N, CA, C and O atoms as a CHARMM CRD file, in Angstrom:
* protein
*
   84
    1    1 MET  N    -85.60800  61.55800  76.26800 PROA 1      0.00000
    2    1 MET  CA   -84.10600  62.29600  75.76300 PROA 1      0.00000
    3    1 MET  C    -83.89300  61.74100  74.30300 PROA 1      0.00000
    4    1 MET  O    -83.82900  60.51200  74.25200 PROA 1      0.00000
    5    2 PRO  N    -83.79700  62.27200  73.35800 PROA 2      0.00000
    6    2 PRO  CA   -83.25800  61.54200  72.41700 PROA 2      0.00000
    7    2 PRO  C    -82.32000  60.79300  71.81700 PROA 2      0.00000
    8    2 PRO  O    -81.33500  61.52100  71.94500 PROA 2      0.00000
    9    3 PRO  N    -81.74300  59.28200  70.92200 PROA 3      0.00000
   10    3 PRO  CA   -81.45000  58.54200  71.57100 PROA 3      0.00000
   11    3 PRO  C    -79.55300  58.40900  71.09600 PROA 3      0.00000
   12    3 PRO  O    -78.60000  57.65600  71.30100 PROA 3      0.00000
   13    4 GLN  N    -79.98500  60.12500  70.11500 PROA 4      0.00000
   14    4 GLN  CA   -78.03600  60.52400  69.85500 PROA 4      0.00000
   15    4 GLN  C    -77.86300  61.33800  70.70100 PROA 4      0.00000
   16    4 GLN  O    -76.75700  61.87300  70.63200 PROA 4      0.00000
   17    5 ILE  N    -78.67400  61.76400  71.71300 PROA 5      0.00000
   18    5 ILE  CA   -77.68600  62.10600  72.88700 PROA 5      0.00000
   19    5 ILE  C    -77.39800  60.84700  73.35300 PROA 5      0.00000
   20    5 ILE  O    -76.84500  60.15400  72.49900 PROA 5      0.00000
   21    6 ILE  N    -77.55100  60.39900  74.23600 PROA 6      0.00000
   22    6 ILE  CA   -77.55300  58.99300  75.09600 PROA 6      0.00000
   23    6 ILE  C    -76.50200  58.18900  74.67800 PROA 6      0.00000
   24    6 ILE  O    -75.85500  57.80200  75.65100 PROA 6      0.00000
   25    7 GLN  N    -75.80300  57.52200  72.93900 PROA 7      0.00000
   26    7 GLN  CA   -75.16300  57.23400  73.27400 PROA 7      0.00000
   27    7 GLN  C    -73.96900  57.97800  73.17800 PROA 7      0.00000
   28    7 GLN  O    -72.99400  57.32400  73.54800 PROA 7      0.00000
   29    8 PHE  N    -73.73700  59.03700  72.83600 PROA 8      0.00000
   30    8 PHE  CA   -71.96100  59.96200  72.85800 PROA 8      0.00000
   31    8 PHE  C    -71.81300  60.03500  74.03000 PROA 8      0.00000
   32    8 PHE  O    -72.63400  59.48200  74.76200 PROA 8      0.00000
   33    9 PRO  N    -70.79400  60.69300  74.53200 PROA 9      0.00000
   34    9 PRO  CA   -69.86800  60.61800  75.63600 PROA 9      0.00000
   35    9 PRO  C    -70.18800  62.18300  76.58700 PROA 9      0.00000
   36    9 PRO  O    -70.48200  63.30400  76.17300 PROA 9      0.00000
   37   10 GLU  N    -69.92800  61.53200  78.34400 PROA 10     0.00000
   38   10 GLU  CA   -71.10500  62.43500  78.87800 PROA 10     0.00000
   39   10 GLU  C    -70.51700  63.84000  78.41000 PROA 10     0.00000
   40   10 GLU  O    -71.36800  64.66800  78.08500 PROA 10     0.00000
   41   11 ASP  N    -69.22600  64.21200  78.33300 PROA 11     0.00000
   42   11 ASP  CA   -68.55500  65.68000  77.62500 PROA 11     0.00000
   43   11 ASP  C    -69.76100  66.11300  76.34400 PROA 11     0.00000
   44   11 ASP  O    -70.35000  67.18200  76.17900 PROA 11     0.00000
   45   12 GLN  N    -69.82500  65.07500  75.70600 PROA 12     0.00000
   46   12 GLN  CA   -70.84000  65.53800  74.56200 PROA 12     0.00000
   47   12 GLN  C    -71.96500  66.12300  75.02000 PROA 12     0.00000
   48   12 GLN  O    -72.23200  67.30000  74.77500 PROA 12     0.00000
   49   13 LYS  N    -72.92000  65.12600  75.92000 PROA 13     0.00000
   50   13 LYS  CA   -73.85900  65.06100  76.74600 PROA 13     0.00000
   51   13 LYS  C    -74.75000  66.42500  76.70000 PROA 13     0.00000
   52   13 LYS  O    -75.95500  66.57900  76.49800 PROA 13     0.00000
   53   14 VAL  N    -73.57800  67.47100  76.99500 PROA 14     0.00000
   54   14 VAL  CA   -73.43000  68.60800  78.02700 PROA 14     0.00000
   55   14 VAL  C    -73.45900  69.21900  76.08900 PROA 14     0.00000
   56   14 VAL  O    -74.47400  69.77900  75.67300 PROA 14     0.00000
   57   15 ARG  N    -72.67800  69.07300  75.49000 PROA 15     0.00000
   58   15 ARG  CA   -73.23400  70.26700  74.18100 PROA 15     0.00000
   59   15 ARG  C    -74.20800  69.99000  73.51800 PROA 15     0.00000
   60   15 ARG  O    -74.75000  70.85200  72.82700 PROA 15     0.00000
   61   16 ALA  N    -74.69200  68.62100  73.58000 PROA 16     0.00000
   62   16 ALA  CA   -76.36500  68.03600  73.09900 PROA 16     0.00000
   63   16 ALA  C    -77.30700  68.62900  73.67300 PROA 16     0.00000
   64   16 ALA  O    -78.35900  68.32500  73.10900 PROA 16     0.00000
   65   17 GLY  N    -77.51000  69.50300  74.72500 PROA 17     0.00000
   66   17 GLY  CA   -78.24600  69.77800  75.66700 PROA 17     0.00000
   67   17 GLY  C    -79.18200  69.73000  76.68400 PROA 17     0.00000
   68   17 GLY  O    -80.15700  70.39100  77.04200 PROA 17     0.00000
   69   18 GLU  N    -78.27800  68.24300  77.21700 PROA 18     0.00000
   70   18 GLU  CA   -78.11000  67.53000  78.48300 PROA 18     0.00000
   71   18 GLU  C    -77.53300  68.26800  79.87800 PROA 18     0.00000
   72   18 GLU  O    -76.35100  68.56900  80.04500 PROA 18     0.00000
   73   19 SER  N    -78.40700  68.45300  80.65800 PROA 19     0.00000
   74   19 SER  CA   -77.47800  69.05600  81.66600 PROA 19     0.00000
   75   19 SER  C    -76.19500  67.94800  82.53800 PROA 19     0.00000
   76   19 SER  O    -76.52300  67.24300  83.49200 PROA 19     0.00000
   77   20 VAL  N    -75.67800  67.96400  82.33900 PROA 20     0.00000
   78   20 VAL  CA   -74.79200  66.61400  83.17500 PROA 20     0.00000
   79   20 VAL  C    -73.35800  67.76300  84.04200 PROA 20     0.00000
   80   20 VAL  O    -72.50000  68.50800  83.56900 PROA 20     0.00000
   81   21 GLU  N    -73.76800  67.33100  85.58100 PROA 21     0.00000
   82   21 GLU  CA   -72.73400  68.58000  85.86400 PROA 21     0.00000
   83   21 GLU  C    -71.79400  66.93400  87.26100 PROA 21     0.00000
   84   21 GLU  O    -70.79100  67.18900  87.92700 PROA 21     0.00000
């Protein structure tokens, strides 16, 4: 996954496109 996603908080990762439940 892009590094711009993994530096986001958990709630931001959901909006970035990663499925965090």
